[in-house]
Amino acid sequence: MKIKELQLLSEALWESVKMDLSFFSPIQLFVKKLSEVNYSDPANLIEITMYSDKIDDFFSDYRDDNGDSIYIPPIEASKNDKTVRNISKIVKELNFLSREELLKEFSSAEAKPKLKSKGKGKIFIGHGRSKLWARLQIYLNEELNLETITFEAESRTSETIINILNEFLDNSSFAILVMTAEDETTEGKSRARQNVIHEAGLFQGRLGFDKVIILKQGGLEEFTNIAGLQYIPFSDENIEQSFYELQRKFKKLGMI
């Protein structure tokens, strides 16, 4: 059955993409969604086709369509290109099937049950003005099935910052602080927002060094008031570079 093969190929591609989230950051979400689609519902063919097209467009940029023998594509692209081509081929074939044939194909697949996380408590995400934290939240919620809390979660107009932070401290079992280059020092260096540094100290005091991690954007000045905390570096806007190490940390702690 084509649909079963497509499901297996999509899952295999996602497993490969997870090994290098930095390289695949432009299509990471599309590959993940394609691997999680309910393949038992033919109504999802439009969604499947969209994801497949986005993924194939990305890989087409690394293909030697002109037969240039000098060109050597990145290993990340070349080792997955056959899988992507097969996915694209099957999706195109599905789009040419009659309604009866399509129903028969999709009826052969089973929807995957969503696994519940083993983690207890919530993960606090602290951040500055940069929106990179939202990509982290999607990864934690959708890929690792971990529950997160942020200041943006709900309206808290009547509460003070102190009360909100105390509530977060009481309900969190882990904290991740996304430190991005947003403020400038008198020496012209970049530093993280002071509220994020303050939150890092608060959660370290409550949860301990092992339960607080900083995701540190390249180019930030060093900070001494929270020395000793673990941090995972990432370059530019590529926060996905930190996801693999985060996953290892959560596995070590038994949270996933």
CSV table of C-alpha atoms in Angstrom, one decimal:
chain,number,residue,atom,x,y,z
A,1,MET,CA,0.0,0.0,0.0
A,2,LYS,CA,1.3,3.4,-1.0
A,3,ILE,CA,0.1,5.2,2.1
A,4,LYS,CA,1.9,2.8,4.5
A,5,GLU,CA,5.1,3.3,2.6
A,6,LEU,CA,4.6,7.0,2.7
A,7,GLN,CA,4.1,6.9,6.5
A,8,LEU,CA,7.2,4.8,7.0
A,9,LEU,CA,9.3,7.1,4.7
A,10,SER,CA,8.0,10.2,6.5
A,11,GLU,CA,8.9,8.8,9.9
A,12,ALA,CA,12.4,7.8,8.7
A,13,LEU,CA,13.0,11.3,7.3
A,14,TRP,CA,12.0,12.9,10.6
A,15,GLU,CA,14.4,10.7,12.5
A,16,SER,CA,17.2,11.7,10.2
A,17,VAL,CA,16.3,15.4,10.3
A,18,LYS,CA,16.4,15.4,14.1
A,19,MET,CA,20.1,14.5,14.0
A,20,ASP,CA,20.9,17.9,12.4
A,21,LEU,CA,18.2,20.4,13.3
A,22,SER,CA,20.5,23.3,12.4
A,23,PHE,CA,20.9,22.3,8.7
A,24,PHE,CA,17.2,21.4,8.4
A,25,SER,CA,15.8,24.3,10.3
A,26,PRO,CA,13.9,25.7,7.3
A,27,ILE,CA,11.9,22.5,6.9
A,28,GLN,CA,12.0,21.0,10.4
A,29,LEU,CA,8.4,21.8,11.1
A,30,PHE,CA,7.2,20.5,7.8
A,31,VAL,CA,9.0,17.2,8.2
A,32,LYS,CA,7.8,16.8,11.7
A,33,LYS,CA,4.2,17.5,10.7
A,34,LEU,CA,4.4,15.1,7.8
A,35,SER,CA,5.5,12.3,10.1
A,36,GLU,CA,2.6,13.0,12.5
A,37,VAL,CA,-0.2,13.4,10.0
A,38,ASN,CA,-3.2,11.1,10.5
A,39,TYR,CA,-2.7,8.8,7.5
A,40,SER,CA,-6.0,7.1,8.0
A,41,ASP,CA,-8.0,10.2,6.9
A,42,PRO,CA,-8.0,11.0,3.2
A,43,ALA,CA,-9.0,14.5,3.9
A,44,ASN,CA,-5.4,15.1,5.0
A,45,LEU,CA,-4.1,14.6,1.5
A,46,ILE,CA,-4.0,18.4,0.8
A,47,GLU,CA,-2.0,18.9,4.0
A,48,ILE,CA,0.4,16.0,3.1
A,49,THR,CA,0.9,17.4,-0.4
A,50,MET,CA,1.8,20.9,1.0
A,51,TYR,CA,4.4,19.4,3.4
A,52,SER,CA,5.8,17.2,0.7
A,53,ASP,CA,6.1,20.2,-1.7
A,54,LYS,CA,7.9,22.4,0.9
A,55,ILE,CA,10.4,19.6,1.7
A,56,ASP,CA,11.1,18.8,-1.9
A,57,ASP,CA,11.6,22.5,-2.7
A,58,PHE,CA,14.3,22.6,0.0
A,59,PHE,CA,16.1,19.6,-1.3
A,60,SER,CA,15.9,20.8,-4.9
A,61,ASP,CA,18.3,23.6,-4.1
A,62,TYR,CA,21.0,21.0,-3.4
A,63,ARG,CA,20.4,18.8,-6.5
A,64,ASP,CA,22.7,18.9,-9.5
A,65,ASP,CA,20.0,19.2,-12.2
A,66,ASN,CA,22.5,20.4,-14.8
A,67,GLY,CA,24.7,17.3,-14.5
A,68,ASP,CA,27.7,19.3,-13.1
A,69,SER,CA,30.1,16.7,-12.0
A,70,ILE,CA,32.1,19.2,-9.9
A,71,TYR,CA,29.2,20.0,-7.6
A,72,ILE,CA,29.1,18.0,-4.3
A,73,PRO,CA,26.0,18.5,-2.3
A,74,PRO,CA,26.1,18.6,1.6
A,75,ILE,CA,26.0,15.1,3.1
A,76,GLU,CA,22.9,16.0,5.0
A,77,ALA,CA,21.0,16.6,1.7
A,78,SER,CA,22.5,13.8,-0.3
A,79,LYS,CA,21.9,11.0,2.2
A,80,ASN,CA,18.2,11.9,2.5
A,81,ASP,CA,17.4,12.9,-1.1
A,82,LYS,CA,16.3,9.5,-2.2
A,83,THR,CA,13.8,9.4,0.7
A,84,VAL,CA,12.5,12.8,-0.2
A,85,ARG,CA,12.1,11.9,-3.9
A,86,ASN,CA,10.2,8.7,-3.0
A,87,ILE,CA,7.9,10.7,-0.7
A,88,SER,CA,7.2,13.2,-3.5
A,89,LYS,CA,6.6,10.4,-6.0
A,90,ILE,CA,4.1,8.6,-3.8
A,91,VAL,CA,2.2,11.9,-2.9
A,92,LYS,CA,1.9,12.7,-6.6
A,93,GLU,CA,0.5,9.2,-7.3
A,94,LEU,CA,-2.0,9.5,-4.5
A,95,ASN,CA,-3.3,12.8,-6.0
A,96,PHE,CA,-4.1,10.9,-9.2
A,97,LEU,CA,-6.2,8.2,-7.6
A,98,SER,CA,-9.9,8.0,-7.8
A,99,ARG,CA,-11.9,8.7,-4.6
A,100,GLU,CA,-12.6,5.0,-4.2
A,101,GLU,CA,-8.9,4.1,-4.6
A,102,LEU,CA,-7.9,6.9,-2.2
A,103,LEU,CA,-10.3,5.7,0.5
A,104,LYS,CA,-8.9,2.2,0.2
A,105,GLU,CA,-5.4,3.5,0.5
A,106,PHE,CA,-6.0,5.6,3.6
A,107,SER,CA,-8.1,2.8,5.3
A,108,SER,CA,-4.9,0.7,5.4
A,109,ALA,CA,-3.1,3.1,7.7
A,110,GLU,CA,-3.6,3.6,11.4
A,111,ALA,CA,-3.4,6.9,13.3
A,112,LYS,CA,-0.5,6.9,15.8
A,113,PRO,CA,-1.5,7.5,19.4
A,114,LYS,CA,0.2,10.5,21.0
A,115,LEU,CA,2.6,9.5,23.7
A,116,LYS,CA,2.4,11.2,27.1
A,117,SER,CA,5.5,12.6,28.6
A,118,LYS,CA,7.0,11.0,31.7
A,119,GLY,CA,8.0,14.4,33.0
A,120,LYS,CA,6.5,15.9,36.2
A,121,GLY,CA,5.9,19.6,36.6
A,122,LYS,CA,6.2,22.3,34.0
A,123,ILE,CA,9.1,23.8,32.1
A,124,PHE,CA,9.5,27.5,32.5
A,125,ILE,CA,10.7,29.4,29.4
A,126,GLY,CA,12.3,32.8,30.1
A,127,HIS,CA,13.2,35.1,27.3
A,128,GLY,CA,13.7,38.7,26.1
A,129,ARG,CA,12.0,40.4,23.2
A,130,SER,CA,13.3,37.9,20.6
A,131,LYS,CA,10.6,35.5,19.3
A,132,LEU,CA,13.1,32.5,19.2
A,133,TRP,CA,11.6,31.2,22.4
A,134,ALA,CA,8.4,30.3,20.5
A,135,ARG,CA,10.3,27.8,18.3
A,136,LEU,CA,11.6,26.2,21.5
A,137,GLN,CA,8.2,26.0,23.0
A,138,ILE,CA,6.8,24.3,19.8
A,139,TYR,CA,9.6,21.7,20.0
A,140,LEU,CA,9.1,21.0,23.7
A,141,ASN,CA,5.3,20.8,23.4
A,142,GLU,CA,4.9,19.0,20.1
A,143,GLU,CA,8.0,16.9,19.8
A,144,LEU,CA,8.9,16.0,23.4
A,145,ASN,CA,5.3,16.3,24.8
A,146,LEU,CA,6.5,18.5,27.7
A,147,GLU,CA,4.3,21.1,29.3
A,148,THR,CA,5.7,24.6,29.3
A,149,ILE,CA,4.7,27.9,31.0
A,150,THR,CA,5.6,31.4,29.9
A,151,PHE,CA,4.5,34.9,30.6
A,152,GLU,CA,2.5,34.9,27.4
A,153,ALA,CA,0.4,31.9,28.4
A,154,GLU,CA,-2.5,33.9,29.7
A,155,SER,CA,-3.6,37.3,30.7
A,156,ARG,CA,-2.3,38.4,34.1
A,157,THR,CA,-3.1,42.1,34.1
A,158,SER,CA,-4.2,42.2,37.7
A,159,GLU,CA,-1.1,40.4,39.1
A,160,THR,CA,2.3,41.8,40.0
A,161,ILE,CA,5.5,40.4,38.4
A,162,ILE,CA,6.5,39.1,41.8
A,163,ASN,CA,3.3,37.1,42.3
A,164,ILE,CA,3.6,35.7,38.8
A,165,LEU,CA,7.2,34.6,39.2
A,166,ASN,CA,6.4,33.0,42.6
A,167,GLU,CA,3.6,31.0,40.9
A,168,PHE,CA,6.0,29.9,38.1
A,169,LEU,CA,8.6,29.0,40.7
A,170,ASP,CA,6.1,26.8,42.6
A,171,ASN,CA,4.8,25.1,39.4
A,172,SER,CA,8.1,24.5,37.6
A,173,SER,CA,10.4,21.5,37.7
A,174,PHE,CA,12.8,22.8,35.1
A,175,ALA,CA,13.7,26.2,33.6
A,176,ILE,CA,15.2,27.2,30.3
A,177,LEU,CA,16.3,30.8,29.8
A,178,VAL,CA,16.8,31.9,26.2
A,179,MET,CA,19.5,34.6,26.2
A,180,THR,CA,19.6,36.6,23.0
A,181,ALA,CA,21.7,39.7,22.1
A,182,GLU,CA,19.3,42.6,22.7
A,183,ASP,CA,20.9,45.2,24.9
A,184,GLU,CA,24.1,47.0,24.4
A,185,THR,CA,26.7,47.9,27.0
A,186,THR,CA,28.7,51.1,27.2
A,187,GLU,CA,31.6,49.3,25.7
A,188,GLY,CA,29.4,48.4,22.6
A,189,LYS,CA,29.1,44.7,23.5
A,190,SER,CA,25.8,42.8,23.3
A,191,ARG,CA,24.2,41.4,26.4
A,192,ALA,CA,21.0,39.6,27.3
A,193,ARG,CA,18.0,41.3,28.8
A,194,GLN,CA,18.5,41.8,32.5
A,195,ASN,CA,15.1,40.3,33.4
A,196,VAL,CA,16.2,37.0,31.8
A,197,ILE,CA,19.5,37.0,33.8
A,198,HIS,CA,17.5,37.8,37.0
A,199,GLU,CA,15.1,34.9,36.3
A,200,ALA,CA,18.0,32.5,35.8
A,201,GLY,CA,19.2,33.3,39.2
A,202,LEU,CA,15.8,32.9,40.8
A,203,PHE,CA,15.2,29.5,39.3
A,204,GLN,CA,18.7,28.3,40.1
A,205,GLY,CA,18.1,29.2,43.7
A,206,ARG,CA,14.8,27.3,43.8
A,207,LEU,CA,15.4,24.3,41.5
A,208,GLY,CA,19.2,23.9,41.7
A,209,PHE,CA,22.0,24.1,39.1
A,210,ASP,CA,21.0,20.8,37.4
A,211,LYS,CA,17.4,22.0,36.6
A,212,VAL,CA,18.2,25.3,34.9
A,213,ILE,CA,19.7,25.6,31.4
A,214,ILE,CA,20.6,28.7,29.4
A,215,LEU,CA,20.4,28.8,25.7
A,216,LYS,CA,23.0,31.4,24.8
A,217,GLN,CA,23.1,33.1,21.5
A,218,GLY,CA,26.6,33.7,20.0
A,219,GLY,CA,28.1,37.1,20.6
A,220,LEU,CA,26.8,37.7,24.1
A,221,GLU,CA,29.1,39.1,26.8
A,222,GLU,CA,29.9,36.7,29.6
A,223,PHE,CA,27.9,37.2,32.8
A,224,THR,CA,29.4,36.5,36.3
A,225,ASN,CA,26.3,36.8,38.5
A,226,ILE,CA,25.0,33.4,37.3
A,227,ALA,CA,28.3,31.6,36.9
A,228,GLY,CA,28.0,27.9,37.3
A,229,LEU,CA,24.8,27.5,35.3
A,230,GLN,CA,24.9,25.2,32.3
A,231,TYR,CA,24.5,26.7,28.9
A,232,ILE,CA,24.1,25.5,25.4
A,233,PRO,CA,25.3,27.8,22.6
A,234,PHE,CA,23.6,28.5,19.3
A,235,SER,CA,24.6,30.8,16.5
A,236,ASP,CA,22.5,33.7,15.0
A,237,GLU,CA,18.8,32.7,14.8
A,238,ASN,CA,19.5,29.0,14.8
A,239,ILE,CA,18.1,28.1,18.2
A,240,GLU,CA,17.4,24.6,16.8
A,241,GLN,CA,21.1,23.9,17.2
A,242,SER,CA,20.5,23.5,21.0
A,243,PHE,CA,17.6,21.0,20.7
A,244,TYR,CA,19.7,17.8,20.5
A,245,GLU,CA,21.6,18.6,23.7
A,246,LEU,CA,18.3,19.6,25.4
A,247,GLN,CA,16.8,16.3,24.5
A,248,ARG,CA,19.8,14.4,25.9
A,249,LYS,CA,19.4,16.4,29.1
A,250,PHE,CA,15.7,15.5,29.5
A,251,LYS,CA,16.4,11.8,28.8
A,252,LYS,CA,19.1,11.8,31.5
A,253,LEU,CA,16.7,13.3,34.0
A,254,GLY,CA,14.0,10.8,33.0
A,255,MET,CA,11.7,13.5,31.8
A,256,ILE,CA,11.2,11.9,28.4
